[in-house]
């Protein structure tokens, strides 16, 4: 399985990748992008099986990235990993097709729960 991790913070991309492995999902191909614009181009070429994206990023936000995927007809399972999770954000994410919104900080157990629903 190929997982695309998108966050403008290199450190956070590493944390997300490490937490995926700590949650018991070792052996998956994890690729990274630093903003929604780059991630959209990467998703078209790489065709990941799952995308985990931050919400607030320069160039293109996570929500704009998800909307861009939808506009291109790329139906890739998508979840947000973000520091905010207001009711409005959850509603906008759900309406755009996100499967989940995982709030930072998170644990390996939290990651395992959201990935377990997707990967089961």
JSON list of C-alpha atoms in Angstrom, two decimals:
[
{"chain": "A", "resi": 1, "resn": "UNK", "atom": "CA", "xyz": [0.00, 0.00, 0.00]},
{"chain": "A", "resi": 2, "resn": "UNK", "atom": "CA", "xyz": [1.21, 3.50, -0.87]},
{"chain": "A", "resi": 3, "resn": "UNK", "atom": "CA", "xyz": [0.41, 6.33, 1.59]},
{"chain": "A", "resi": 4, "resn": "UNK", "atom": "CA", "xyz": [0.93, 10.00, 0.72]},
{"chain": "A", "resi": 5, "resn": "UNK", "atom": "CA", "xyz": [1.67, 12.19, 3.77]},
{"chain": "A", "resi": 6, "resn": "UNK", "atom": "CA", "xyz": [1.20, 15.93, 3.15]},
{"chain": "A", "resi": 7, "resn": "UNK", "atom": "CA", "xyz": [2.31, 18.61, 5.61]},
{"chain": "A", "resi": 8, "resn": "UNK", "atom": "CA", "xyz": [4.30, 21.83, 5.28]},
{"chain": "A", "resi": 9, "resn": "UNK", "atom": "CA", "xyz": [6.40, 20.78, 8.29]},
{"chain": "A", "resi": 10, "resn": "UNK", "atom": "CA", "xyz": [9.09, 18.23, 7.46]},
{"chain": "A", "resi": 11, "resn": "UNK", "atom": "CA", "xyz": [9.21, 17.25, 11.13]},
{"chain": "A", "resi": 12, "resn": "UNK", "atom": "CA", "xyz": [5.46, 16.60, 11.17]},
{"chain": "A", "resi": 13, "resn": "UNK", "atom": "CA", "xyz": [5.67, 14.48, 8.00]},
{"chain": "A", "resi": 14, "resn": "UNK", "atom": "CA", "xyz": [8.30, 12.38, 9.78]},
{"chain": "A", "resi": 15, "resn": "UNK", "atom": "CA", "xyz": [6.15, 12.12, 12.91]},
{"chain": "A", "resi": 16, "resn": "UNK", "atom": "CA", "xyz": [3.12, 10.99, 10.89]},
{"chain": "A", "resi": 17, "resn": "UNK", "atom": "CA", "xyz": [5.21, 8.43, 9.00]},
{"chain": "A", "resi": 18, "resn": "UNK", "atom": "CA", "xyz": [6.78, 7.11, 12.21]},
{"chain": "A", "resi": 19, "resn": "UNK", "atom": "CA", "xyz": [3.39, 6.93, 13.93]},
{"chain": "A", "resi": 20, "resn": "UNK", "atom": "CA", "xyz": [1.93, 4.93, 11.02]},
{"chain": "A", "resi": 21, "resn": "UNK", "atom": "CA", "xyz": [4.69, 2.38, 11.55]},
{"chain": "A", "resi": 22, "resn": "UNK", "atom": "CA", "xyz": [4.29, 2.43, 15.35]},
{"chain": "A", "resi": 23, "resn": "UNK", "atom": "CA", "xyz": [0.58, 1.74, 14.86]},
{"chain": "A", "resi": 24, "resn": "UNK", "atom": "CA", "xyz": [1.52, -1.56, 13.25]},
{"chain": "A", "resi": 25, "resn": "UNK", "atom": "CA", "xyz": [1.46, -0.54, 9.61]},
{"chain": "A", "resi": 26, "resn": "UNK", "atom": "CA", "xyz": [5.07, -1.25, 8.72]},
{"chain": "A", "resi": 27, "resn": "UNK", "atom": "CA", "xyz": [6.08, -2.18, 5.22]},
{"chain": "A", "resi": 28, "resn": "UNK", "atom": "CA", "xyz": [3.90, 0.36, 3.47]},
{"chain": "A", "resi": 29, "resn": "UNK", "atom": "CA", "xyz": [5.41, 2.74, 0.93]},
{"chain": "A", "resi": 30, "resn": "UNK", "atom": "CA", "xyz": [5.16, 6.23, 2.44]},
{"chain": "A", "resi": 31, "resn": "UNK", "atom": "CA", "xyz": [5.71, 9.20, 0.13]},
{"chain": "A", "resi": 32, "resn": "UNK", "atom": "CA", "xyz": [5.66, 12.86, 1.12]},
{"chain": "A", "resi": 33, "resn": "UNK", "atom": "CA", "xyz": [4.69, 16.30, -0.16]},
{"chain": "A", "resi": 34, "resn": "UNK", "atom": "CA", "xyz": [5.05, 19.69, 1.53]},
{"chain": "A", "resi": 35, "resn": "UNK", "atom": "CA", "xyz": [1.88, 21.38, 0.31]},
{"chain": "A", "resi": 36, "resn": "UNK", "atom": "CA", "xyz": [-1.38, 20.68, -1.45]},
{"chain": "A", "resi": 37, "resn": "UNK", "atom": "CA", "xyz": [-0.18, 21.89, -4.85]},
{"chain": "A", "resi": 38, "resn": "UNK", "atom": "CA", "xyz": [2.78, 19.51, -4.89]},
{"chain": "A", "resi": 39, "resn": "UNK", "atom": "CA", "xyz": [0.63, 16.73, -3.43]},
{"chain": "A", "resi": 40, "resn": "UNK", "atom": "CA", "xyz": [-1.99, 17.12, -6.15]},
{"chain": "A", "resi": 41, "resn": "UNK", "atom": "CA", "xyz": [0.65, 16.70, -8.86]},
{"chain": "A", "resi": 42, "resn": "UNK", "atom": "CA", "xyz": [2.17, 13.76, -6.97]},
{"chain": "A", "resi": 43, "resn": "UNK", "atom": "CA", "xyz": [-1.22, 12.06, -6.50]},
{"chain": "A", "resi": 44, "resn": "UNK", "atom": "CA", "xyz": [-1.83, 12.13, -10.24]},
{"chain": "A", "resi": 45, "resn": "UNK", "atom": "CA", "xyz": [1.48, 10.38, -10.94]},
{"chain": "A", "resi": 46, "resn": "UNK", "atom": "CA", "xyz": [1.90, 8.12, -7.90]},
{"chain": "A", "resi": 47, "resn": "UNK", "atom": "CA", "xyz": [-1.78, 7.13, -7.39]},
{"chain": "A", "resi": 48, "resn": "UNK", "atom": "CA", "xyz": [-1.48, 6.50, -3.64]},
{"chain": "A", "resi": 49, "resn": "UNK", "atom": "CA", "xyz": [-3.91, 4.18, -1.88]},
{"chain": "A", "resi": 50, "resn": "UNK", "atom": "CA", "xyz": [-4.42, 6.64, 0.99]},
{"chain": "A", "resi": 51, "resn": "UNK", "atom": "CA", "xyz": [-3.68, 10.33, 1.63]},
{"chain": "A", "resi": 52, "resn": "UNK", "atom": "CA", "xyz": [-3.09, 11.88, 5.06]},
{"chain": "A", "resi": 53, "resn": "UNK", "atom": "CA", "xyz": [-2.99, 15.67, 4.81]},
{"chain": "A", "resi": 54, "resn": "UNK", "atom": "CA", "xyz": [-2.59, 18.68, 7.06]},
{"chain": "A", "resi": 55, "resn": "UNK", "atom": "CA", "xyz": [-5.30, 21.33, 6.73]},
{"chain": "A", "resi": 56, "resn": "UNK", "atom": "CA", "xyz": [-3.33, 24.60, 6.93]},
{"chain": "A", "resi": 57, "resn": "UNK", "atom": "CA", "xyz": [-0.50, 24.76, 4.37]},
{"chain": "A", "resi": 58, "resn": "UNK", "atom": "CA", "xyz": [0.95, 27.39, 2.02]},
{"chain": "A", "resi": 59, "resn": "UNK", "atom": "CA", "xyz": [0.40, 27.16, -1.75]},
{"chain": "A", "resi": 60, "resn": "UNK", "atom": "CA", "xyz": [-2.81, 25.12, -1.38]},
{"chain": "A", "resi": 61, "resn": "UNK", "atom": "CA", "xyz": [-4.62, 24.10, 1.81]},
{"chain": "A", "resi": 62, "resn": "UNK", "atom": "CA", "xyz": [-5.55, 20.53, 2.57]},
{"chain": "A", "resi": 63, "resn": "UNK", "atom": "CA", "xyz": [-9.21, 21.24, 1.83]},
{"chain": "A", "resi": 64, "resn": "UNK", "atom": "CA", "xyz": [-8.31, 22.85, -1.52]},
{"chain": "A", "resi": 65, "resn": "UNK", "atom": "CA", "xyz": [-6.12, 19.81, -2.25]},
{"chain": "A", "resi": 66, "resn": "UNK", "atom": "CA", "xyz": [-9.02, 17.44, -1.55]},
{"chain": "A", "resi": 67, "resn": "UNK", "atom": "CA", "xyz": [-11.31, 19.56, -3.73]},
{"chain": "A", "resi": 68, "resn": "UNK", "atom": "CA", "xyz": [-8.66, 19.45, -6.48]},
{"chain": "A", "resi": 69, "resn": "UNK", "atom": "CA", "xyz": [-8.54, 15.65, -6.27]},
{"chain": "A", "resi": 70, "resn": "UNK", "atom": "CA", "xyz": [-12.33, 15.57, -6.57]},
{"chain": "A", "resi": 71, "resn": "UNK", "atom": "CA", "xyz": [-12.28, 17.93, -9.56]},
{"chain": "A", "resi": 72, "resn": "UNK", "atom": "CA", "xyz": [-9.82, 15.64, -11.35]},
{"chain": "A", "resi": 73, "resn": "UNK", "atom": "CA", "xyz": [-11.91, 12.57, -10.56]},
{"chain": "A", "resi": 74, "resn": "UNK", "atom": "CA", "xyz": [-9.18, 11.04, -8.40]},
{"chain": "A", "resi": 75, "resn": "UNK", "atom": "CA", "xyz": [-11.07, 8.97, -5.87]},
{"chain": "A", "resi": 76, "resn": "UNK", "atom": "CA", "xyz": [-8.34, 8.33, -3.30]},
{"chain": "A", "resi": 77, "resn": "UNK", "atom": "CA", "xyz": [-9.26, 7.70, 0.36]},
{"chain": "A", "resi": 78, "resn": "UNK", "atom": "CA", "xyz": [-8.35, 10.87, 2.25]},
{"chain": "A", "resi": 79, "resn": "UNK", "atom": "CA", "xyz": [-8.00, 11.87, 5.90]},
{"chain": "A", "resi": 80, "resn": "UNK", "atom": "CA", "xyz": [-6.89, 15.04, 7.64]},
{"chain": "A", "resi": 81, "resn": "UNK", "atom": "CA", "xyz": [-4.20, 15.13, 10.32]},
{"chain": "A", "resi": 82, "resn": "UNK", "atom": "CA", "xyz": [-4.43, 18.64, 11.70]},
{"chain": "A", "resi": 83, "resn": "UNK", "atom": "CA", "xyz": [-4.02, 20.76, 14.83]},
{"chain": "A", "resi": 84, "resn": "UNK", "atom": "CA", "xyz": [-7.56, 22.12, 14.64]},
{"chain": "A", "resi": 85, "resn": "UNK", "atom": "CA", "xyz": [-10.83, 20.24, 14.48]},
{"chain": "A", "resi": 86, "resn": "UNK", "atom": "CA", "xyz": [-13.71, 22.66, 14.80]},
{"chain": "A", "resi": 87, "resn": "UNK", "atom": "CA", "xyz": [-17.23, 21.53, 13.98]},
{"chain": "A", "resi": 88, "resn": "UNK", "atom": "CA", "xyz": [-17.07, 23.67, 10.83]},
{"chain": "A", "resi": 89, "resn": "UNK", "atom": "CA", "xyz": [-13.85, 21.99, 9.71]},
{"chain": "A", "resi": 90, "resn": "UNK", "atom": "CA", "xyz": [-15.24, 18.52, 10.34]},
{"chain": "A", "resi": 91, "resn": "UNK", "atom": "CA", "xyz": [-18.35, 19.43, 8.34]},
{"chain": "A", "resi": 92, "resn": "UNK", "atom": "CA", "xyz": [-16.35, 20.88, 5.43]},
{"chain": "A", "resi": 93, "resn": "UNK", "atom": "CA", "xyz": [-14.00, 17.88, 5.43]},
{"chain": "A", "resi": 94, "resn": "UNK", "atom": "CA", "xyz": [-16.88, 15.41, 5.44]},
{"chain": "A", "resi": 95, "resn": "UNK", "atom": "CA", "xyz": [-18.73, 17.27, 2.68]},
{"chain": "A", "resi": 96, "resn": "UNK", "atom": "CA", "xyz": [-15.57, 17.21, 0.54]},
{"chain": "A", "resi": 97, "resn": "UNK", "atom": "CA", "xyz": [-15.24, 13.46, 1.06]},
{"chain": "A", "resi": 98, "resn": "UNK", "atom": "CA", "xyz": [-12.66, 13.08, 3.82]},
{"chain": "A", "resi": 99, "resn": "UNK", "atom": "CA", "xyz": [-12.95, 9.82, 5.74]},
{"chain": "A", "resi": 100, "resn": "UNK", "atom": "CA", "xyz": [-11.65, 11.21, 9.04]},
{"chain": "A", "resi": 101, "resn": "UNK", "atom": "CA", "xyz": [-10.04, 14.14, 10.81]},
{"chain": "A", "resi": 102, "resn": "UNK", "atom": "CA", "xyz": [-7.31, 13.15, 13.29]},
{"chain": "A", "resi": 103, "resn": "UNK", "atom": "CA", "xyz": [-6.36, 15.94, 15.67]},
{"chain": "A", "resi": 104, "resn": "UNK", "atom": "CA", "xyz": [-2.75, 16.69, 16.61]},
{"chain": "A", "resi": 105, "resn": "UNK", "atom": "CA", "xyz": [-1.23, 15.67, 18.94]},
{"chain": "A", "resi": 106, "resn": "UNK", "atom": "CA", "xyz": [-2.08, 12.04, 18.32]},
{"chain": "A", "resi": 107, "resn": "UNK", "atom": "CA", "xyz": [-0.77, 8.69, 19.50]},
{"chain": "A", "resi": 108, "resn": "UNK", "atom": "CA", "xyz": [0.06, 5.50, 17.66]},
{"chain": "A", "resi": 109, "resn": "UNK", "atom": "CA", "xyz": [-3.19, 4.13, 19.09]},
{"chain": "A", "resi": 110, "resn": "UNK", "atom": "CA", "xyz": [-5.15, 7.06, 17.60]},
{"chain": "A", "resi": 111, "resn": "UNK", "atom": "CA", "xyz": [-3.47, 6.49, 14.23]},
{"chain": "A", "resi": 112, "resn": "UNK", "atom": "CA", "xyz": [-4.14, 2.77, 14.45]},
{"chain": "A", "resi": 113, "resn": "UNK", "atom": "CA", "xyz": [-7.84, 3.38, 15.06]},
{"chain": "A", "resi": 114, "resn": "UNK", "atom": "CA", "xyz": [-8.34, 5.57, 11.98]},
{"chain": "A", "resi": 115, "resn": "UNK", "atom": "CA", "xyz": [-6.15, 3.40, 9.76]},
{"chain": "A", "resi": 116, "resn": "UNK", "atom": "CA", "xyz": [-7.78, 0.25, 11.07]},
{"chain": "A", "resi": 117, "resn": "UNK", "atom": "CA", "xyz": [-11.17, 1.43, 9.85]},
{"chain": "A", "resi": 118, "resn": "UNK", "atom": "CA", "xyz": [-9.74, 2.19, 6.42]},
{"chain": "A", "resi": 119, "resn": "UNK", "atom": "CA", "xyz": [-7.48, -0.85, 6.09]},
{"chain": "A", "resi": 120, "resn": "UNK", "atom": "CA", "xyz": [-9.88, -3.47, 7.45]}
]
